[in-house]
Structure formats: C-alpha cells, structure tokens
Tab-separated table of C-alpha atoms and ligand atoms in Angstrom:
chain	number	residue	atom	x	y	z
A	1	MET	CA	-44.533	49.315	-18.863
A	2	PHE	CA	-43.175	46.331	-17.170
A	3	GLU	CA	-39.711	45.053	-17.147
A	4	GLU	CA	-38.799	41.486	-17.483
A	5	THR	CA	-35.542	40.256	-16.110
A	6	MET	CA	-34.193	37.269	-18.020
A	7	GLN	CA	-32.561	34.863	-15.684
A	8	LEU	CA	-29.925	32.842	-17.516
A	9	SER	CA	-29.480	29.323	-16.350
A	10	HIS	CA	-25.913	28.057	-16.345
A	11	ASN	CA	-26.540	24.365	-16.404
A	12	ASP	CA	-25.775	21.136	-18.382
A	13	MET	CA	-22.158	22.074	-18.980
A	14	ILE	CA	-18.552	21.192	-18.289
A	15	VAL	CA	-16.145	23.966	-17.577
A	16	PRO	CA	-12.438	22.899	-17.822
A	17	PHE	CA	-10.010	24.986	-15.793
A	18	GLN	CA	-6.370	25.222	-14.895
A	19	LEU	CA	-5.012	26.467	-11.580
A	20	GLU	CA	-2.222	28.875	-12.233
A	21	GLN	CA	1.042	28.501	-10.213
A	22	SER	CA	0.571	24.747	-9.977
A	23	ALA	CA	0.344	21.754	-12.267
A	24	LEU	CA	-3.270	21.205	-11.310
A	25	ARG	CA	-6.289	21.199	-13.605
A	26	GLY	CA	-9.918	20.663	-13.070
A	27	ARG	CA	-13.486	20.382	-14.275
A	28	LEU	CA	-16.669	21.971	-13.047
A	29	VAL	CA	-19.758	20.069	-14.128
A	30	ARG	CA	-23.386	20.933	-13.681
A	31	LEU	CA	-26.290	18.763	-14.847
A	32	GLY	CA	-29.983	19.550	-14.651
A	33	THR	CA	-32.342	19.015	-17.571
A	34	THR	CA	-29.988	16.424	-19.053
A	35	LEU	CA	-30.447	14.296	-15.976
A	36	ASP	CA	-34.277	14.760	-16.089
A	37	ASP	CA	-34.200	13.562	-19.707
A	38	ILE	CA	-32.098	10.568	-18.835
A	39	LEU	CA	-34.070	9.586	-15.723
A	40	CYS	CA	-37.576	10.270	-16.993
A	41	LYS	CA	-37.189	7.327	-19.489
A	42	HIS	CA	-37.227	4.963	-16.552
A	43	GLN	CA	-39.041	4.548	-13.278
A	44	TYR	CA	-36.133	4.232	-10.990
A	45	PRO	CA	-36.651	4.102	-7.211
A	46	PRO	CA	-34.959	7.227	-5.686
A	47	PRO	CA	-31.771	5.386	-4.431
A	48	VAL	CA	-31.209	4.041	-7.920
A	49	ALA	CA	-31.937	7.324	-9.642
A	50	ARG	CA	-29.416	9.039	-7.342
A	51	LEU	CA	-26.755	6.476	-8.341
A	52	VAL	CA	-27.454	6.945	-12.085
A	53	ALA	CA	-27.165	10.691	-11.508
A	54	GLU	CA	-23.753	10.295	-9.756
A	55	ALA	CA	-22.508	7.900	-12.523
A	56	ALA	CA	-23.563	10.314	-15.219
A	57	THR	CA	-21.842	13.175	-13.535
A	58	LEU	CA	-18.590	11.262	-13.021
A	59	ALA	CA	-18.641	10.152	-16.691
A	60	CYS	CA	-18.691	13.887	-17.656
A	61	VAL	CA	-15.951	14.751	-15.186
A	62	LEU	CA	-13.621	11.946	-16.029
A	63	GLY	CA	-14.428	11.534	-19.700
A	64	SER	CA	-13.749	15.272	-20.378
A	65	MET	CA	-10.287	15.068	-18.663
A	66	LEU	CA	-8.965	12.544	-21.069
A	67	LYS	CA	-6.534	13.734	-23.724
A	68	GLU	CA	-8.134	11.629	-26.494
A	69	ASP	CA	-11.617	11.855	-27.717
A	70	GLY	CA	-13.920	8.923	-27.988
A	71	ILE	CA	-16.715	7.241	-26.078
A	72	PHE	CA	-15.982	7.189	-22.323
A	73	SER	CA	-17.879	4.610	-20.438
A	74	LEU	CA	-18.167	4.273	-16.689
A	75	GLN	CA	-19.510	0.987	-15.423
A	76	ALA	CA	-20.203	-0.284	-11.943
A	77	LYS	CA	-21.040	-3.936	-11.506
A	78	GLY	CA	-21.864	-5.489	-8.160
A	79	ASP	CA	-23.664	-8.307	-6.449
A	80	GLY	CA	-26.105	-5.985	-4.701
A	81	PRO	CA	-29.667	-5.037	-5.675
A	82	VAL	CA	-28.270	-2.508	-8.188
A	83	SER	CA	-26.312	-4.963	-10.290
A	84	LEU	CA	-25.174	-2.575	-13.089
A	85	LEU	CA	-24.690	1.166	-13.551
A	86	VAL	CA	-23.561	2.463	-16.937
A	87	ALA	CA	-22.849	6.034	-18.054
A	88	ASP	CA	-21.528	7.052	-21.449
A	89	TYR	CA	-19.964	10.423	-22.306
A	90	THR	CA	-18.741	11.428	-25.754
A	91	ALA	CA	-16.511	14.417	-26.376
A	92	ASP	CA	-19.203	16.268	-28.311
A	93	GLY	CA	-21.291	16.479	-25.089
A	94	ALA	CA	-23.644	13.515	-25.551
A	95	LEU	CA	-24.545	11.742	-22.289
A	96	ARG	CA	-26.611	8.636	-21.568
A	97	ALA	CA	-26.896	6.366	-18.540
A	98	TYR	CA	-28.947	3.567	-17.119
A	99	ALA	CA	-29.116	1.079	-14.222
A	100	SER	CA	-30.224	-2.493	-13.777
A	101	PHE	CA	-31.645	-3.403	-10.491
A	102	ASN	CA	-33.747	-5.890	-8.587
A	103	ASN	CA	-36.734	-4.143	-7.028
A	104	GLU	CA	-37.400	-6.895	-4.466
A	105	SER	CA	-33.984	-7.096	-3.018
A	106	LEU	CA	-33.663	-3.299	-3.188
A	107	SER	CA	-36.424	-3.006	-0.550
A	108	THR	CA	-34.515	-5.166	1.852
A	109	VAL	CA	-31.227	-3.151	2.050
A	110	PRO	CA	-30.611	0.217	3.636
A	111	ASP	CA	-30.087	3.174	1.196
A	112	ARG	CA	-26.296	3.033	1.473
A	113	PHE	CA	-23.870	2.972	-1.352
A	114	CYS	CA	-22.024	-0.199	-0.344
A	115	GLU	CA	-25.287	-2.054	0.295
A	116	LEU	CA	-26.904	-0.952	-3.016
A	117	LEU	CA	-24.028	-2.012	-5.237
A	118	GLY	CA	-22.536	-4.753	-3.015
A	119	THR	CA	-19.169	-6.187	-3.756
A	120	GLY	CA	-17.957	-5.527	-7.294
A	121	TYR	CA	-15.909	-3.232	-9.462
A	122	LEU	CA	-15.919	0.050	-11.219
A	123	SER	CA	-14.523	0.217	-14.731
A	124	PHE	CA	-13.589	2.981	-17.127
A	125	THR	CA	-13.366	2.443	-20.859
A	126	LEU	CA	-12.367	4.815	-23.644
A	127	ASP	CA	-13.383	3.566	-27.083
A	128	ARG	CA	-11.730	5.601	-29.816
A	129	GLY	CA	-13.243	3.547	-32.636
A	130	ALA	CA	-11.821	1.036	-35.115
A	131	GLY	CA	-8.109	0.982	-35.380
A	132	PHE	CA	-7.399	2.344	-31.910
A	133	GLU	CA	-6.593	0.395	-28.820
A	134	ARG	CA	-9.276	0.440	-26.181
A	135	TYR	CA	-8.277	1.870	-22.912
A	136	GLN	CA	-9.669	0.214	-19.824
A	137	GLY	CA	-9.159	0.693	-16.107
A	138	ILE	CA	-10.723	-1.271	-13.272
A	139	VAL	CA	-10.939	-0.772	-9.570
A	140	GLU	CA	-12.842	-2.506	-6.747
A	141	ILE	CA	-15.858	-0.685	-5.511
A	142	ASP	CA	-15.105	0.642	-2.007
A	143	GLY	CA	-15.527	3.728	0.068
A	144	ASP	CA	-18.811	5.271	0.612
A	145	SER	CA	-19.685	6.502	-2.862
A	146	LEU	CA	-18.956	6.056	-6.546
A	147	THR	CA	-17.063	9.316	-6.415
A	148	LYS	CA	-14.682	7.995	-3.713
A	149	SER	CA	-14.151	4.732	-5.713
A	150	ALA	CA	-13.255	6.761	-8.796
A	151	GLN	CA	-10.833	8.914	-6.809
A	152	HIS	CA	-9.221	5.783	-5.485
A	153	TYR	CA	-8.780	4.372	-8.950
A	154	PHE	CA	-6.824	7.390	-10.133
A	155	LEU	CA	-4.504	7.409	-7.191
A	156	GLN	CA	-3.868	3.606	-7.053
A	157	SER	CA	-3.884	2.703	-10.761
A	158	GLU	CA	-2.896	5.878	-12.460
A	159	GLN	CA	-0.795	7.447	-9.765
A	160	VAL	CA	-2.616	10.686	-10.332
A	161	HIS	CA	-3.893	12.694	-7.336
A	162	THR	CA	-7.587	13.377	-7.939
A	163	GLU	CA	-10.166	15.001	-5.733
A	164	ILE	CA	-13.819	15.238	-6.708
A	165	LYS	CA	-16.477	17.066	-4.753
A	166	TYR	CA	-19.969	15.914	-5.752
A	167	PHE	CA	-23.204	17.676	-4.886
A	168	ALA	CA	-26.748	16.511	-5.590
A	169	THR	CA	-30.276	17.528	-4.545
A	170	ALA	CA	-32.138	14.781	-2.781
A	171	GLY	CA	-34.385	13.940	-5.670
A	172	GLY	CA	-36.232	15.093	-8.697
A	173	PRO	CA	-37.407	16.026	-11.258
A	174	PRO	CA	-36.102	18.550	-11.469
A	175	TRP	CA	-32.730	16.941	-10.766
A	176	GLN	CA	-29.719	19.132	-10.043
A	177	VAL	CA	-26.182	17.987	-9.463
A	178	ALA	CA	-22.754	19.568	-9.695
A	179	ALA	CA	-19.211	18.314	-9.263
A	180	VAL	CA	-15.832	19.949	-9.112
A	181	CYS	CA	-12.754	17.933	-9.743
A	182	ILE	CA	-9.103	18.848	-9.230
A	183	GLN	CA	-6.447	16.609	-10.644
A	184	ALA	CA	-2.665	16.697	-10.759
A	185	MET	CA	-1.297	16.548	-14.335
A	186	PRO	CA	-0.596	12.889	-15.233
A	187	ARG	CA	3.122	12.239	-14.899
A	188	THR	CA	5.071	11.295	-17.922
A	189	GLU	CA	8.106	9.807	-16.306
A	190	ASP	CA	8.043	6.275	-14.786
A	191	ILE	CA	7.394	6.490	-11.078
A	192	GLY	CA	7.691	3.958	-8.332
A	193	ASP	CA	5.129	3.250	-5.670
A	194	HIS	CA	6.986	5.381	-3.117
A	195	ASP	CA	6.377	8.413	-5.281
A	196	LEU	CA	2.620	8.149	-4.583
A	197	ASP	CA	3.366	9.718	-1.241
A	198	ARG	CA	4.724	12.772	-3.067
A	199	ILE	CA	1.990	15.357	-2.836
A	200	PRO	CA	1.792	17.669	-5.903
A	201	ASP	CA	2.738	21.267	-5.330
A	202	GLY	CA	-0.085	23.335	-4.052
A	203	TRP	CA	-2.296	20.330	-3.654
A	204	ASP	CA	-3.288	20.634	0.024
A	205	GLU	CA	-4.063	24.344	-0.345
A	206	MET	CA	-6.229	23.859	-3.417
A	207	ILE	CA	-8.099	20.913	-1.895
A	208	ALA	CA	-8.735	22.951	1.238
A	209	LEU	CA	-10.240	25.719	-1.005
A	210	LEU	CA	-12.243	23.163	-2.923
A	211	HIS	CA	-13.830	21.903	0.340
A	212	THR	CA	-15.074	25.442	1.152
A	213	LEU	CA	-17.457	25.155	-1.823
A	214	THR	CA	-21.050	24.943	-0.593
A	215	PRO	CA	-23.854	23.036	-2.287
A	216	LEU	CA	-25.680	26.251	-2.951
A	217	GLU	CA	-22.711	27.797	-4.864
A	218	ALA	CA	-22.050	24.620	-6.736
A	219	MET	CA	-25.604	24.006	-7.865
A	220	ASP	CA	-27.102	27.571	-8.138
A	221	THR	CA	-27.659	27.773	-11.875
A	222	ALA	CA	-28.024	31.529	-11.637
A	223	LEU	CA	-24.398	31.688	-10.639
A	224	HIS	CA	-22.021	31.469	-13.486
A	225	PRO	CA	-19.531	28.654	-13.176
A	226	HIS	CA	-16.653	31.146	-13.843
A	227	ASP	CA	-17.743	33.081	-10.767
A	228	VAL	CA	-17.795	29.898	-8.681
A	229	LEU	CA	-14.227	29.114	-9.841
A	230	PHE	CA	-13.075	32.665	-9.320
A	231	ARG	CA	-14.505	32.840	-5.780
A	232	LEU	CA	-12.695	29.594	-4.896
A	233	PHE	CA	-9.372	29.956	-6.533
A	234	HIS	CA	-8.858	33.702	-7.327
A	235	GLU	CA	-5.922	34.104	-5.080
A	236	GLY	CA	-3.625	31.792	-6.952
A	237	GLY	CA	-5.261	32.453	-10.249
A	238	VAL	CA	-7.539	30.291	-12.299
A	239	ARG	CA	-7.791	30.078	-16.088
A	240	VAL	CA	-10.950	28.656	-17.700
A	241	HIS	CA	-11.229	26.941	-21.085
A	242	ASP	CA	-14.104	26.622	-23.470
A	243	THR	CA	-17.348	25.275	-22.028
A	244	GLN	CA	-18.677	21.945	-23.301
A	245	HIS	CA	-22.477	21.848	-23.261
A	246	ILE	CA	-24.030	18.530	-22.352
A	247	GLN	CA	-27.267	16.891	-23.497
A	248	HIS	CA	-28.969	13.615	-23.327
A	249	ARG	CA	-28.441	11.796	-26.522
A	250	CYS	CA	-28.530	8.065	-27.191
A	251	ARG	CA	-26.513	6.259	-29.844
A	252	CYS	CA	-29.052	3.569	-30.459
A	253	GLY	CA	-31.032	3.417	-33.743
A	254	LEU	CA	-32.616	1.230	-36.356
A	255	ALA	CA	-29.267	0.418	-37.990
A	256	ARG	CA	-27.728	-0.761	-34.670
A	257	ALA	CA	-30.742	-2.912	-33.881
A	258	GLU	CA	-30.476	-4.457	-37.379
A	259	GLN	CA	-26.800	-5.130	-36.828
A	260	ALA	CA	-27.521	-6.952	-33.604
A	261	LEU	CA	-30.283	-9.010	-35.130
A	262	ALA	CA	-28.172	-9.978	-38.110
A	263	THR	CA	-25.999	-12.098	-35.863
A	264	LEU	CA	-28.912	-14.192	-34.540
A	265	SER	CA	-29.391	-17.715	-35.803
A	266	GLU	CA	-32.829	-18.771	-36.982
A	267	ALA	CA	-33.346	-20.799	-33.751
A	268	GLU	CA	-32.254	-17.831	-31.616
A	269	ALA	CA	-34.558	-15.430	-33.426
A	270	LEU	CA	-37.423	-17.801	-32.887
A	271	GLU	CA	-36.605	-18.136	-29.279
A	272	PHE	CA	-36.488	-14.335	-28.744
A	273	SER	CA	-39.663	-13.785	-30.780
A	274	ASP	CA	-43.121	-13.277	-29.451
A	275	ASP	CA	-46.093	-13.593	-31.740
A	276	ASN	CA	-43.767	-13.533	-34.777
A	277	ILE	CA	-42.177	-10.305	-33.604
A	278	VAL	CA	-38.566	-9.772	-32.304
A	279	GLU	CA	-38.120	-6.755	-30.154
A	280	VAL	CA	-34.787	-4.946	-29.563
A	281	LYS	CA	-35.010	-2.593	-26.557
A	282	CYS	CA	-32.350	0.017	-25.798
A	283	GLU	CA	-31.545	-0.205	-22.114
A	284	PHE	CA	-30.349	3.395	-22.089
A	285	CYS	CA	-33.307	5.272	-23.559
A	286	ASN	CA	-35.986	2.591	-23.570
A	287	SER	CA	-36.554	2.929	-27.345
A	288	THR	CA	-37.956	-0.278	-28.820
A	289	TYR	CA	-37.290	-1.555	-32.341
A	290	ARG	CA	-39.642	-4.195	-33.680
A	291	PHE	CA	-39.022	-6.714	-36.489
A	292	THR	CA	-40.998	-9.570	-37.911
A	293	LEU	CA	-39.228	-12.946	-38.097
A	294	ALA	CA	-39.209	-12.574	-41.894
A	295	GLU	CA	-37.416	-9.205	-41.557
A	296	VAL	CA	-34.899	-10.814	-39.169
A	297	ALA	CA	-34.296	-13.634	-41.670
A	298	ALA	CA	-33.686	-11.060	-44.483
A	299	LEU	CA	-31.171	-9.255	-42.217
A	300	ARG	CA	-29.377	-12.560	-41.635
A	301	GLY	CA	-29.193	-13.093	-45.447
A	302	ALA	CA	-28.016	-9.614	-46.239
A	303	ASP	CA	-24.425	-8.862	-45.864
B	1	ZN	ZN1	-31.215	4.299	-26.924
C-alpha cells in the first residue's frame, strides 16, 4: 500500500484582514496560474511580463480594498518603451491585464522601472456601471516601482497611509507573485495637509512587522495565507475575512465587438477592412472577432 499526500495549493486568492487594536486593515494577494493564463496569451519580453504581473497584483490589492463593487482598472501610461499597462479587477474575482510596448526601443533601455515606462502617470478607475459616478484618481509615475507609485497616490491624494510589500519570482511560467498591503482606514472627517504627518496608531510597529515577511513565506503556496498573517501579526491580533478566489477572465465577446463595429461609418469600416473582412482584436486576451463588410453594414443599420 502506498500513501499519497495531497498538497493543497493556496494560490490565486485575496485574503482580507484586519489588525486588531488598531484601525488598520489589509490584503494578502497571491497569484500563480491566473498570471500564467494572462501572460501566455502574449509573447511579452521578461521586463514587460514582470510589469504586467505587478500591475495585475496591484489591481487585486487596491480593487479589493474599495468599499464599492465594480470594475477597478489600473492604468499606467508613459513615454517609455512600455507605453501602456492596464489591469482590470472585478469584485467577483475576474482579472485581466495587458501591456503595449515597442520592442525596438525596449532593447535600448536598461531593465529599470523608470526607464521602461518613462514619464507618465498611473490612474485608478472604478466603474460601477450606468447611473453611478465614475471614480478616478491619477498620480505621476515616480519612485522605483508601480507599487511605490501606488503607495504615493494613496498618501498624497487620498490622505490614507498605505504600505504594500510586493514579491515576485524572476520569471515564468510558472509565475508566482504575492503582495501584502496594510492601509489605515480612510478618514471620514475633513483633514488638512498638516494631518498627513499624523501617523496612524500602531502604524510603525505593523509596518516593521510587515517588512519581516520573506519572499519564501509570502509566495510559498503550501503555506496557508492565514498562517502567514498569524506569524506576522499574532501578537496584536489579526482577524481574517472571507477569501476571494481569483481567475483570469476577459469581458470581451461577440456582442461587445458588434457594439464597437456598429459605431463605424461605411468609410471607416472600409478603411479598417482587409480582403472584405474587419477584425476586432481584444488587447487583453488576444481573441479575434471577424466580420464581413456586409455584416458590419447590417450592424450599422440595426439599432
Ligand atoms: Zn478579451
């Protein structure tokens, strides 16, 4: 008789938590297969793939911290070889991401965050659907990572102390990343700029603990996230909430492609066509939807 030990993998998940005895809350995010699924649709050079991985992780961290549900989008736009990074997270755990880049100019710059993206900005959008106001926040890209730029945004624009520790393996597949974020509860009262200097209770101690987290602990999928959080914060107490599982899921589809084409004029449709065929390609998942010019014309007529 032989015994098989089942190794459970604790991956592709967001674990929300609250630190007791302080008004601090957090998220632990781990992504593995989900990132493989996102990245395998494209042939990104390693530096670009690493940026997409980080953007996708941040979208999970920040999107899941919002009070309201909707589609949370993180976008980085710059004048460097990687001109655009987009990651979308929806509250039901769907994640998608992509990058636009120029391969030629990519080979001429060092693999450093500021050189890859260049000068630009990072934006956060929450789209709650028709009838709701869109939330958008923007910050200049600075610091030495996307993570640092995001942290900066929360302190400067939202006046909320935020610390994110991000871990990633050097490459993949298989890809593996993890992030732990600690954030002070957003303040409800109006505050002045001078209040930014007010450090939330327990902040320094908890951040010091957060920085004892090792890459191995953060990314070891055999180690349950609850154990990771308990090891870090057990002294002051930590309460975990329901886990949100994450998977790669795109929102594109035939209906959306048809919607986009219906807005084209006859001349535009002709211009975009090749051999009587108009193609709509989803940048996120690389799915391609093909229509004949006659079908496009019918879409234009239909209402
Ligand atoms: Zn798609």
